[in-house]
Amino acid sequence: MIHLGRLVRVTDMDRAIVVGGGLAGVRAVEALRAQGYAGALTLVSAERHRPYDRPPLSKAVLAGDTDDTTVDADWDALRCDLLLGERATGLRPATPGGGGVVTSTAGDLPFDGLVIATGAAPITLPGDGRQRVLRTIEDARDLRAALTEGARIVIVGAGWIGAEVATAAARKGCAVTVVEAADTPLANAVGPEVGALTAPWYAEAGVELRTGVKVASVEDGGLTLAGAPGGGRIEADEVVVGVGVRPVLDWLDGSGLLLERGVVTDASFRVLTQDGDPRPDIVAVGDCAAWWSRRYGRRLLVEHWDTALNAPETAAATLLGGSAVYDAVPYFWSEQFGRMVQYAGVHAASERIVHRGDPADAKWAVAWLTGDRLDAILTVHRPRDLVQARRVIAAGTPVDPALLADPDVPVRQAVRA
Ligand SMILES: Cc1cc2nc3c(=O)[nH]c(=O)nc-3n(C[C@H](O)[C@H](O)[C@H](O)COP(=O)(O)OP(=O)(O)OC[C@H]3O[C@@H](n4cnc5c(N)ncnc54)[C@H](O)[C@@H]3O)c2cc1C
């Protein structure tokens, strides 16, 4: 059967299971049906809710503008059995011949095609005091209720989530302190030089930013700092921890799949066994997958919405016998302190940074280059720059750094003829 220009062997698979009901999970279900899969389809998800979007949790939900971010999907038309509030507990892949069994709190689930989409879970800190994290709709609703005027909110981590929570808490009149182990916000995500450009936003919003400060533990009523004379303590009514996430892999222990920082896959999302062999009947996608990027010649683990939205189409095609490769330029956005911040590309190995506009202004951007190749861009209130730069990055066209540095020249016109 020919579908979407690919050769699709829809008859090879009769029982497909998707484990994980986040965005990647629902998109995998939709993609399997859209690409002609007609067999049995089950989605198992630990959460009791139908799949919902997480980006609004730290934005519109915390702000009180919405309470429901459910992904709009027609479950009847998708003919998918939803096992909500049920957890996969193990995976026994069959060899040879493919297929296998997912063990779960709902019983054994045999499959001949499996999508692993169990996402990621927040990292927490030592200590027995209450730590709030922000991953689920319940987390967001509970945190929103705690953001009352005058409440002392201490946020650990000045990353994307920390900045967004600080934005919401400051708007609600809380006394907000952000504690960050690195010397600047966003140091892990965009490096200290660019991260430092966002530090003034905290003070402007009335948020105290304490960088270079490590937290030893969280106790009732606050937290203890590491290495500070006398221990050092910050009193808090609420401690919110936003220090990153880890892929949810525990249920895959003993499965024989290669697990590093994520479920290791090839460029088409086929999982690899511990012997390094790809399994065409099992794919992993979204925040839990460490996939091979041909574009970057290395493994990427991208914990962003755009990848969870778009990559499942390729993963589904793979399960159906295709060999398409996912090769998108990673994209991410954040809304913090009244600013729309967007990022595209991968800058890990870039040689230098080019500024595009003055960071003291409302709108500016920063580009990462290697030679005359554009590797990545971060934009503040410059969505057109983002869109054009993402295309230039994808095409790999050389740019003129001097033109790129001029904010009055559209990014696409900075391309060398
Ligand atoms: C508060 C917040 C704000 C964000 N803001 C942005 C943003 O502005 N821009 C952006 O690009 N990205 C943002 N992200 C990231 C984006 O939401 C994630 O990249 C995306 O949700 C990943 O989707 P996923 O389906 O791979 O994983 P998840 O959304 O984590 O879904 C995985 C699902 O699998 C379930 N599960 C786990 N283990 C099991 C098991 N053993 N059995 C069954 N089910 C299981 C989990 O409970 C969960 O429901 C944000 C994330 C958060 C939390």
GROMACS .gro file of C-alpha atoms and ligand atoms in nm:
model
  470
    1MET     CA    1   0.000   0.000   0.000
    2ILE     CA    2   0.140   0.339  -0.096
    3HIS     CA    3   0.062   0.617   0.148
    4LEU     CA    4   0.208   0.967   0.185
    5GLY     CA    5   0.467   0.876  -0.075
    6ARG     CA    6   0.612   0.597   0.139
    7LEU     CA    7   0.588   0.224   0.111
    8VAL     CA    8   0.383   0.123   0.412
    9ARG     CA    9   0.350  -0.239   0.517
   10VAL     CA   10   0.034  -0.196   0.722
   11THR     CA   11  -0.046  -0.567   0.728
   12ASP     CA   12   0.266  -0.662   0.926
   13MET     CA   13   0.129  -0.514   1.244
   14ASP     CA   14  -0.201  -0.602   1.413
   15ARG     CA   15  -0.152  -0.493   1.772
   16ALA     CA   16   0.014  -0.161   1.840
   17ILE     CA   17   0.068  -0.019   2.186
   18VAL     CA   18   0.167   0.333   2.277
   19VAL     CA   19   0.308   0.371   2.628
   20GLY     CA   20   0.280   0.728   2.757
   21GLY     CA   21  -0.010   0.965   2.712
   22GLY     CA   22   0.169   1.296   2.667
   23LEU     CA   23   0.188   1.489   2.343
   24ALA     CA   24   0.422   1.238   2.179
   25GLY     CA   25   0.185   0.955   2.271
   26VAL     CA   26  -0.128   1.113   2.125
   27ARG     CA   27   0.059   1.226   1.816
   28ALA     CA   28   0.185   0.871   1.764
   29VAL     CA   29  -0.172   0.740   1.781
   30GLU     CA   30  -0.288   1.003   1.531
   31ALA     CA   31   0.004   0.939   1.299
   32LEU     CA   32  -0.047   0.561   1.297
   33ARG     CA   33  -0.410   0.603   1.193
   34ALA     CA   34  -0.332   0.883   0.945
   35GLN     CA   35  -0.075   0.659   0.779
   36GLY     CA   36  -0.320   0.376   0.730
   37TYR     CA   37  -0.273   0.151   1.030
   38ALA     CA   38  -0.603  -0.034   1.079
   39GLY     CA   39  -0.522  -0.285   1.354
   40ALA     CA   40  -0.580  -0.275   1.729
   41LEU     CA   41  -0.438   0.028   1.906
   42THR     CA   42  -0.399   0.088   2.279
   43LEU     CA   43  -0.258   0.386   2.465
   44VAL     CA   44  -0.144   0.324   2.823
   45SER     CA   45  -0.084   0.629   3.037
   46ALA     CA   46   0.002   0.670   3.404
   47GLU     CA   47  -0.200   0.991   3.422
   48ARG     CA   48  -0.576   0.974   3.461
   49HIS     CA   49  -0.630   1.250   3.206
   50ARG     CA   50  -0.652   1.236   2.833
   51PRO     CA   51  -0.329   1.370   2.684
   52TYR     CA   52  -0.283   1.740   2.751
   53ASP     CA   53  -0.031   2.009   2.662
   54ARG     CA   54   0.231   2.100   2.920
   55PRO     CA   55   0.367   2.437   2.797
   56PRO     CA   56   0.058   2.628   2.919
   57LEU     CA   57   0.100   2.480   3.269
   58SER     CA   58   0.375   2.730   3.355
   59LYS     CA   59   0.206   3.010   3.162
   60ALA     CA   60  -0.174   3.035   3.118
   61VAL     CA   61  -0.261   2.779   3.390
   62LEU     CA   62  -0.042   2.942   3.655
   63ALA     CA   63  -0.175   3.280   3.550
   64GLY     CA   64  -0.531   3.153   3.598
   65ASP     CA   65  -0.625   3.209   3.232
   66THR     CA   66  -0.713   2.845   3.166
   67ASP     CA   67  -0.760   2.527   3.358
   68ASP     CA   68  -0.776   2.271   3.080
   69THR     CA   69  -0.509   2.207   2.820
   70THR     CA   70  -0.642   1.877   2.686
   71VAL     CA   71  -0.515   1.799   2.336
   72ASP     CA   72  -0.802   1.815   2.089
   73ALA     CA   73  -0.820   1.458   1.954
   74ASP     CA   74  -1.116   1.257   1.825
   75TRP     CA   75  -1.064   0.936   2.025
   76ASP     CA   76  -1.365   0.761   1.874
   77ALA     CA   77  -1.243   0.822   1.522
   78LEU     CA   78  -0.895   0.711   1.625
   79ARG     CA   79  -1.034   0.375   1.746
   80CYS     CA   80  -0.785   0.367   2.030
   81ASP     CA   81  -0.836   0.192   2.364
   82LEU     CA   82  -0.734   0.432   2.637
   83LEU     CA   83  -0.589   0.274   2.950
   84LEU     CA   84  -0.564   0.585   3.166
   85GLY     CA   85  -0.427   0.578   3.519
   86GLU     CA   86  -0.238   0.257   3.429
   87ARG     CA   87   0.137   0.222   3.425
   88ALA     CA   88   0.366   0.006   3.214
   89THR     CA   89   0.588  -0.184   3.456
   90GLY     CA   90   0.810  -0.381   3.222
   91LEU     CA   91   0.893  -0.475   2.865
   92ARG     CA   92   0.970  -0.824   2.739
   93PRO     CA   93   1.064  -0.796   2.373
   94ALA     CA   94   1.036  -1.125   2.187
   95THR     CA   95   1.321  -1.254   1.972
   96PRO     CA   96   1.335  -1.358   1.701
   97GLY     CA   97   1.037  -1.242   1.505
   98GLY     CA   98   0.974  -0.918   1.689
   99GLY     CA   99   0.684  -0.815   1.905
  100GLY     CA  100   0.665  -0.889   2.273
  101VAL     CA  101   0.474  -0.803   2.587
  102VAL     CA  102   0.438  -0.487   2.788
  103THR     CA  103   0.362  -0.574   3.149
  104SER     CA  104   0.140  -0.318   3.317
  105THR     CA  105  -0.086  -0.245   3.609
  106ALA     CA  106  -0.368  -0.333   3.367
  107GLY     CA  107  -0.216  -0.677   3.293
  108ASP     CA  108   0.003  -0.813   3.016
  109LEU     CA  109  -0.030  -0.631   2.685
  110PRO     CA  110   0.105  -0.826   2.388
  111PHE     CA  111   0.216  -0.618   2.092
  112ASP     CA  112   0.372  -0.646   1.754
  113GLY     CA  113   0.442  -0.274   1.733
  114LEU     CA  114   0.534  -0.053   2.030
  115VAL     CA  115   0.579   0.322   2.076
  116ILE     CA  116   0.771   0.423   2.389
  117ALA     CA  117   0.665   0.777   2.481
  118THR     CA  118   0.700   0.792   2.859
  119GLY     CA  119   0.848   1.142   2.859
  120ALA     CA  120   1.043   1.281   3.149
  121ALA     CA  121   0.998   1.350   3.519
  122PRO     CA  122   1.135   1.637   3.729
  123ILE     CA  123   1.455   1.597   3.928
  124THR     CA  124   1.412   1.674   4.298
  125LEU     CA  125   1.660   1.779   4.567
  126PRO     CA  126   1.764   1.610   4.892
  127GLY     CA  127   1.569   1.691   5.207
  128ASP     CA  128   1.232   1.607   5.354
  129GLY     CA  129   1.066   1.946   5.323
  130ARG     CA  130   0.789   1.991   5.068
  131GLN     CA  131   0.923   2.052   4.718
  132ARG     CA  132   0.687   2.154   4.446
  133VAL     CA  133   0.768   2.056   4.090
  134LEU     CA  134   0.579   2.149   3.774
  135ARG     CA  135   0.509   1.868   3.532
  136THR     CA  136   0.140   1.777   3.560
  137ILE     CA  137  -0.186   1.968   3.552
  138GLU     CA  138  -0.228   1.887   3.923
  139ASP     CA  139   0.116   2.034   3.997
  140ALA     CA  140   0.012   2.351   3.813
  141ARG     CA  141  -0.324   2.387   3.986
  142ASP     CA  142  -0.174   2.325   4.331
  143LEU     CA  143   0.109   2.569   4.272
  144ARG     CA  144  -0.132   2.831   4.142
  145ALA     CA  145  -0.330   2.807   4.465
  146ALA     CA  146  -0.010   2.862   4.664
  147LEU     CA  147   0.089   3.177   4.474
  148THR     CA  148  -0.092   3.417   4.706
  149GLU     CA  149  -0.001   3.778   4.759
  150GLY     CA  150   0.297   3.817   4.991
  151ALA     CA  151   0.380   3.444   4.997
  152ARG     CA  152   0.756   3.381   5.007
  153ILE     CA  153   0.823   3.166   4.702
  154VAL     CA  154   1.174   3.032   4.656
  155ILE     CA  155   1.242   2.881   4.316
  156VAL     CA  156   1.547   2.660   4.273
  157GLY     CA  157   1.682   2.683   3.918
  158ALA     CA  158   1.686   2.982   3.682
  159GLY     CA  159   1.618   2.771   3.375
  160TRP     CA  160   1.316   2.794   3.146
  161ILE     CA  161   1.066   2.661   3.401
  162GLY     CA  162   1.214   2.860   3.691
  163ALA     CA  163   1.189   3.184   3.493
  164GLU     CA  164   0.828   3.115   3.393
  165VAL     CA  165   0.723   3.028   3.748
  166ALA     CA  166   0.901   3.341   3.874
  167THR     CA  167   0.708   3.546   3.618
  168ALA     CA  168   0.372   3.409   3.733
  169ALA     CA  169   0.456   3.435   4.104
  170ALA     CA  170   0.579   3.795   4.076
  171ARG     CA  171   0.263   3.891   3.889
  172LYS     CA  172   0.057   3.753   4.176
  173GLY     CA  173   0.242   3.971   4.425
  174CYS     CA  174   0.451   3.696   4.584
  175ALA     CA  175   0.794   3.770   4.731
  176VAL     CA  176   1.003   3.570   4.485
  177THR     CA  177   1.362   3.454   4.518
  178VAL     CA  178   1.530   3.245   4.248
  179VAL     CA  179   1.837   3.048   4.352
  180GLU     CA  180   2.067   2.927   4.076
  181ALA     CA  181   2.384   2.718   4.110
  182ALA     CA  182   2.543   2.858   3.793
  183ASP     CA  183   2.662   3.216   3.762
  184THR     CA  184   2.383   3.317   3.524
  185PRO     CA  185   2.027   3.215   3.438
  186LEU     CA  186   1.986   2.967   3.152
  187ALA     CA  187   2.355   2.876   3.170
  188ASN     CA  188   2.291   2.511   3.084
  189ALA     CA  189   2.051   2.593   2.803
  190VAL     CA  190   2.223   2.878   2.620
  191GLY     CA  191   2.558   2.925   2.795
  192PRO     CA  192   2.661   3.190   3.047
  193GLU     CA  193   2.727   3.471   2.799
  194VAL     CA  194   2.376   3.467   2.655
  195GLY     CA  195   2.214   3.359   2.982
  196ALA     CA  196   2.360   3.668   3.152
  197LEU     CA  197   2.161   3.888   2.914
  198THR     CA  198   1.840   3.770   3.079
  199ALA     CA  199   1.954   3.839   3.440
  200PRO     CA  200   1.825   4.201   3.445
  201TRP     CA  201   1.473   4.075   3.369
  202TYR     CA  202   1.450   3.930   3.720
  203ALA     CA  203   1.523   4.256   3.901
  204GLU     CA  204   1.288   4.445   3.669
  205ALA     CA  205   1.008   4.210   3.773
  206GLY     CA  206   1.093   4.252   4.141
  207VAL     CA  207   1.238   3.902   4.166
  208GLU     CA  208   1.554   3.847   4.367
  209LEU     CA  209   1.803   3.638   4.166
  210ARG     CA  210   2.083   3.470   4.362
  211THR     CA  211   2.332   3.304   4.130
  212GLY     CA  212   2.632   3.086   4.217
  213VAL     CA  213   2.431   2.947   4.508
  214LYS     CA  214   2.389   2.572   4.551
  215VAL     CA  215   2.112   2.419   4.755
  216ALA     CA  216   2.203   2.137   4.994
  217SER     CA  217   1.855   2.035   5.098
  218VAL     CA  218   1.494   2.140   5.130
  219GLU     CA  219   1.340   2.140   5.476
  220ASP     CA  220   1.013   2.251   5.621
  221GLY     CA  221   0.994   2.625   5.595
  222GLY     CA  222   1.284   2.674   5.357
  223LEU     CA  223   1.609   2.545   5.226
  224THR     CA  224   1.970   2.508   5.333
  225LEU     CA  225   2.249   2.628   5.108
  226ALA     CA  226   2.557   2.420   5.038
  227GLY     CA  227   2.894   2.555   5.139
  228ALA     CA  228   2.759   2.876   5.292
  229PRO     CA  229   2.916   2.974   5.626
  230GLY     CA  230   2.694   2.845   5.904
  231GLY     CA  231   2.494   2.645   5.650
  232GLY     CA  232   2.301   2.944   5.517
  233ARG     CA  233   1.927   2.921   5.497
  234ILE     CA  234   1.651   3.080   5.296
  235GLU     CA  235   1.308   3.090   5.455
  236ALA     CA  236   1.019   3.009   5.226
  237ASP     CA  237   0.649   2.939   5.237
  238GLU     CA  238   0.689   2.735   4.919
  239VAL     CA  239   0.992   2.584   4.750
  240VAL     CA  240   0.957   2.518   4.378
  241VAL     CA  241   1.227   2.303   4.221
  242GLY     CA  242   1.299   2.353   3.852
  243VAL     CA  243   1.640   2.196   3.806
  244GLY     CA  244   1.567   1.979   3.507
  245VAL     CA  245   1.406   1.649   3.417
  246ARG     CA  246   1.512   1.291   3.362
  247PRO     CA  247   1.365   1.057   3.101
  248VAL     CA  248   1.128   0.799   3.251
  249LEU     CA  249   1.312   0.473   3.186
  250ASP     CA  250   1.273   0.270   3.507
  251TRP     CA  251   1.008   0.042   3.356
  252LEU     CA  252   1.254  -0.057   3.081
  253ASP     CA  253   1.510  -0.207   3.320
  254GLY     CA  254   1.590  -0.560   3.209
  255SER     CA  255   1.428  -0.510   2.867
  256GLY     CA  256   1.756  -0.546   2.681
  257LEU     CA  257   1.712  -0.204   2.518
  258LEU     CA  258   2.003   0.036   2.512
  259LEU     CA  259   1.932   0.304   2.774
  260GLU     CA  260   2.171   0.588   2.819
  261ARG     CA  261   2.043   0.935   2.886
  262GLY     CA  262   1.716   0.834   2.718
  263VAL     CA  263   1.605   0.535   2.512
  264VAL     CA  264   1.871   0.518   2.244
  265THR     CA  265   1.732   0.513   1.887
  266ASP     CA  266   1.854   0.546   1.532
  267ALA     CA  267   1.757   0.838   1.307
  268SER     CA  268   1.416   0.679   1.236
  269PHE     CA  269   1.343   0.624   1.611
  270ARG     CA  270   1.401   0.247   1.603
  271VAL     CA  271   1.526   0.153   1.949
  272LEU     CA  272   1.864  -0.016   1.972
  273THR     CA  273   1.925  -0.331   2.172
  274GLN     CA  274   2.221  -0.351   2.407
  275ASP     CA  275   2.403  -0.527   2.119
  276GLY     CA  276   2.347  -0.215   1.910
  277ASP     CA  277   2.090  -0.373   1.677
  278PRO     CA  278   1.790  -0.162   1.574
  279ARG     CA  279   1.443  -0.309   1.642
  280PRO     CA  280   1.199  -0.204   1.369
  281ASP     CA  281   0.900  -0.307   1.584
  282ILE     CA  282   0.979  -0.073   1.876
  283VAL     CA  283   1.021   0.303   1.847
  284ALA     CA  284   1.083   0.568   2.113
  285VAL     CA  285   0.991   0.932   2.071
  286GLY     CA  286   0.950   1.260   2.263
  287ASP     CA  287   1.125   1.359   2.586
  288CYS     CA  288   1.235   1.000   2.661
  289ALA     CA  289   1.418   0.938   2.332
  290ALA     CA  290   1.786   0.997   2.257
  291TRP     CA  291   1.776   0.984   1.877
  292TRP     CA  292   2.052   0.990   1.623
  293SER     CA  293   2.058   1.319   1.435
  294ARG     CA  294   2.212   1.293   1.091
  295ARG     CA  295   2.222   1.669   1.069
  296TYR     CA  296   2.436   1.706   1.381
  297GLY     CA  297   2.616   1.372   1.361
  298ARG     CA  298   2.536   1.295   1.722
  299ARG     CA  299   2.262   1.181   1.954
  300LEU     CA  300   2.009   1.444   2.059
  301LEU     CA  301   1.771   1.435   2.350
  302VAL     CA  302   1.535   1.724   2.291
  303GLU     CA  303   1.290   1.796   2.573
  304HIS     CA  304   1.076   2.034   2.374
  305TRP     CA  305   0.717   2.049   2.258
  306ASP     CA  306   0.797   2.084   1.887
  307THR     CA  307   0.980   1.751   1.882
  308ALA     CA  308   0.699   1.576   2.073
  309LEU     CA  309   0.456   1.724   1.820
  310ASN     CA  310   0.634   1.640   1.497
  311ALA     CA  311   0.868   1.347   1.552
  312PRO     CA  312   0.590   1.088   1.612
  313GLU     CA  313   0.494   1.109   1.243
  314THR     CA  314   0.835   0.966   1.154
  315ALA     CA  315   0.823   0.714   1.440
  316ALA     CA  316   0.481   0.588   1.323
  317ALA     CA  317   0.604   0.559   0.964
  318THR     CA  318   0.898   0.354   1.091
  319LEU     CA  319   0.669   0.112   1.276
  320LEU     CA  320   0.472   0.074   0.956
  321GLY     CA  321   0.780  -0.032   0.766
  322GLY     CA  322   0.910   0.301   0.637
  323SER     CA  323   1.263   0.431   0.669
  324ALA     CA  324   1.210   0.806   0.690
  325VAL     CA  325   1.461   1.000   0.897
  326TYR     CA  326   1.374   1.277   1.142
  327ASP     CA  327   1.610   1.562   1.080
  328ALA     CA  328   1.436   1.878   1.199
  329VAL     CA  329   1.624   2.169   1.350
  330PRO     CA  330   1.520   2.169   1.719
  331TYR     CA  331   1.293   2.455   1.824
  332PHE     CA  332   1.182   2.586   2.159
  333TRP     CA  333   1.006   2.888   2.305
  334SER     CA  334   0.955   3.036   2.649
  335GLU     CA  335   0.743   3.323   2.776
  336GLN     CA  336   0.918   3.494   3.063
  337PHE     CA  337   0.894   3.836   3.226
  338GLY     CA  338   0.664   3.960   2.948
  339ARG     CA  339   0.899   3.849   2.672
  340MET     CA  340   0.866   3.590   2.399
  341VAL     CA  341   1.196   3.405   2.386
  342GLN     CA  342   1.252   3.158   2.101
  343TYR     CA  343   1.543   2.936   2.017
  344ALA     CA  344   1.624   2.718   1.716
  345GLY     CA  345   1.926   2.504   1.635
  346VAL     CA  346   2.206   2.342   1.833
  347HIS     CA  347   2.496   2.560   1.946
  348ALA     CA  348   2.696   2.309   2.153
  349ALA     CA  349   2.998   2.317   1.917
  350SER     CA  350   2.964   2.670   1.781
  351GLU     CA  351   3.268   2.895   1.748
  352ARG     CA  352   3.123   3.235   1.823
  353ILE     CA  353   2.826   3.452   1.905
  354VAL     CA  354   2.695   3.740   1.698
  355HIS     CA  355   2.466   3.995   1.861
  356ARG     CA  356   2.175   4.125   1.659
  357GLY     CA  357   2.049   4.436   1.831
  358ASP     CA  358   2.104   4.569   2.182
  359PRO     CA  359   1.994   4.338   2.466
  360ALA     CA  360   1.897   4.649   2.662
  361ASP     CA  361   1.622   4.704   2.403
  362ALA     CA  362   1.291   4.521   2.397
  363LYS     CA  363   1.377   4.324   2.082
  364TRP     CA  364   1.706   4.155   2.008
  365ALA     CA  365   1.862   3.830   1.903
  366VAL     CA  366   2.182   3.635   1.938
  367ALA     CA  367   2.317   3.398   1.674
  368TRP     CA  368   2.573   3.120   1.710
  369LEU     CA  369   2.806   3.062   1.416
  370THR     CA  370   3.079   2.826   1.307
  371GLY     CA  371   3.273   2.995   1.029
  372ASP     CA  372   2.996   3.140   0.814
  373ARG     CA  373   2.745   2.870   0.904
  374LEU     CA  374   2.452   2.964   1.125
  375ASP     CA  375   2.416   2.700   1.400
  376ALA     CA  376   2.151   2.846   1.626
  377ILE     CA  377   1.959   3.159   1.716
  378LEU     CA  378   1.789   3.296   2.025
  379THR     CA  379   1.538   3.572   1.968
  380VAL     CA  380   1.357   3.803   2.207
  381HIS     CA  381   1.037   3.945   2.056
  382ARG     CA  382   1.172   3.884   1.704
  383PRO     CA  383   0.961   3.595   1.572
  384ARG     CA  384   1.044   3.669   1.209
  385ASP     CA  385   1.415   3.633   1.279
  386LEU     CA  386   1.341   3.298   1.436
  387VAL     CA  387   1.141   3.164   1.142
  388GLN     CA  388   1.390   3.284   0.883
  389ALA     CA  389   1.692   3.168   1.080
  390ARG     CA  390   1.545   2.823   1.133
  391ARG     CA  391   1.512   2.788   0.755
  392VAL     CA  392   1.868   2.910   0.699
  393ILE     CA  393   1.997   2.667   0.963
  394ALA     CA  394   1.803   2.381   0.803
  395ALA     CA  395   1.936   2.464   0.456
  396GLY     CA  396   2.292   2.510   0.585
  397THR     CA  397   2.338   2.815   0.362
  398PRO     CA  398   2.639   3.033   0.455
  399VAL     CA  399   2.564   3.375   0.602
  400ASP     CA  400   2.744   3.707   0.609
  401PRO     CA  401   2.809   3.767   0.981
  402ALA     CA  402   2.818   4.146   0.938
  403LEU     CA  403   2.475   4.149   0.774
  404LEU     CA  404   2.344   3.906   1.035
  405ALA     CA  405   2.455   4.146   1.307
  406ASP     CA  406   2.241   4.425   1.159
  407PRO     CA  407   1.890   4.395   1.308
  408ASP     CA  408   1.750   4.604   1.023
  409VAL     CA  409   1.852   4.343   0.766
  410PRO     CA  410   1.613   4.046   0.752
  411VAL     CA  411   1.793   3.723   0.840
  412ARG     CA  412   1.714   3.572   0.501
  413GLN     CA  413   1.898   3.861   0.335
  414ALA     CA  414   2.208   3.788   0.541
  415VAL     CA  415   2.255   3.471   0.336
  416ARG     CA  416   2.559   3.475   0.108
  417ALA     CA  417   2.465   3.468  -0.259
  418LIG     C1  418   0.555   2.321   3.280
  418LIG     C2  419   0.614   2.291   3.145
  418LIG     C3  420   0.627   2.393   3.052
  418LIG     C4  421   0.683   2.367   2.928
  418LIG     N1  422   0.696   2.471   2.840
  418LIG     C5  423   0.749   2.446   2.719
  418LIG     C6  424   0.763   2.553   2.625
  418LIG     O1  425   0.727   2.668   2.652
  418LIG     N2  426   0.816   2.525   2.504
  418LIG     C7  427   0.856   2.397   2.471
  418LIG     O2  428   0.904   2.377   2.359
  418LIG     N3  429   0.844   2.295   2.557
  418LIG     C8  430   0.792   2.317   2.681
  418LIG     N4  431   0.780   2.214   2.770
  418LIG     C9  432   0.827   2.078   2.731
  418LIG    C10  433   0.719   1.997   2.661
  418LIG     O3  434   0.597   2.009   2.728
  418LIG    C11  435   0.765   1.851   2.657
  418LIG     O4  436   0.875   1.846   2.570
  418LIG    C12  437   0.655   1.758   2.610
  418LIG     O5  438   0.550   1.756   2.702
  418LIG    C13  439   0.710   1.616   2.594
  418LIG     O6  440   0.605   1.530   2.560
  418LIG     P1  441   0.618   1.372   2.580
  418LIG     O7  442   0.488   1.317   2.533
  418LIG     O8  443   0.742   1.323   2.521
  418LIG     O9  444   0.635   1.347   2.737
  418LIG     P2  445   0.537   1.381   2.859
  418LIG    O10  446   0.462   1.506   2.832
  418LIG    O11  447   0.624   1.376   2.980
  418LIG    O12  448   0.434   1.260   2.863
  418LIG    C14  449   0.472   1.132   2.903
  418LIG    C15  450   0.351   1.063   2.963
  418LIG    O13  451   0.385   0.928   2.990
  418LIG    C16  452   0.336   0.891   3.117
  418LIG     N5  453   0.416   0.781   3.169
  418LIG    C17  454   0.540   0.784   3.223
  418LIG     N6  455   0.580   0.661   3.260
  418LIG    C18  456   0.479   0.578   3.228
  418LIG    C19  457   0.461   0.438   3.238
  418LIG     N7  458   0.556   0.358   3.291
  418LIG     N8  459   0.346   0.385   3.196
  418LIG    C20  460   0.249   0.463   3.141
  418LIG     N9  461   0.262   0.596   3.128
  418LIG    C21  462   0.375   0.652   3.170
  418LIG    C22  463   0.353   1.018   3.199
  418LIG    O14  464   0.273   1.014   3.314
  418LIG    C23  465   0.309   1.123   3.097
  418LIG    O15  466   0.170   1.137   3.099
  418LIG    C24  467   0.725   2.237   2.896
  418LIG    C25  468   0.712   2.132   2.989
  418LIG    C26  469   0.659   2.161   3.113
  418LIG    C27  470   0.646   2.050   3.215
   0.00000   0.00000   0.00000
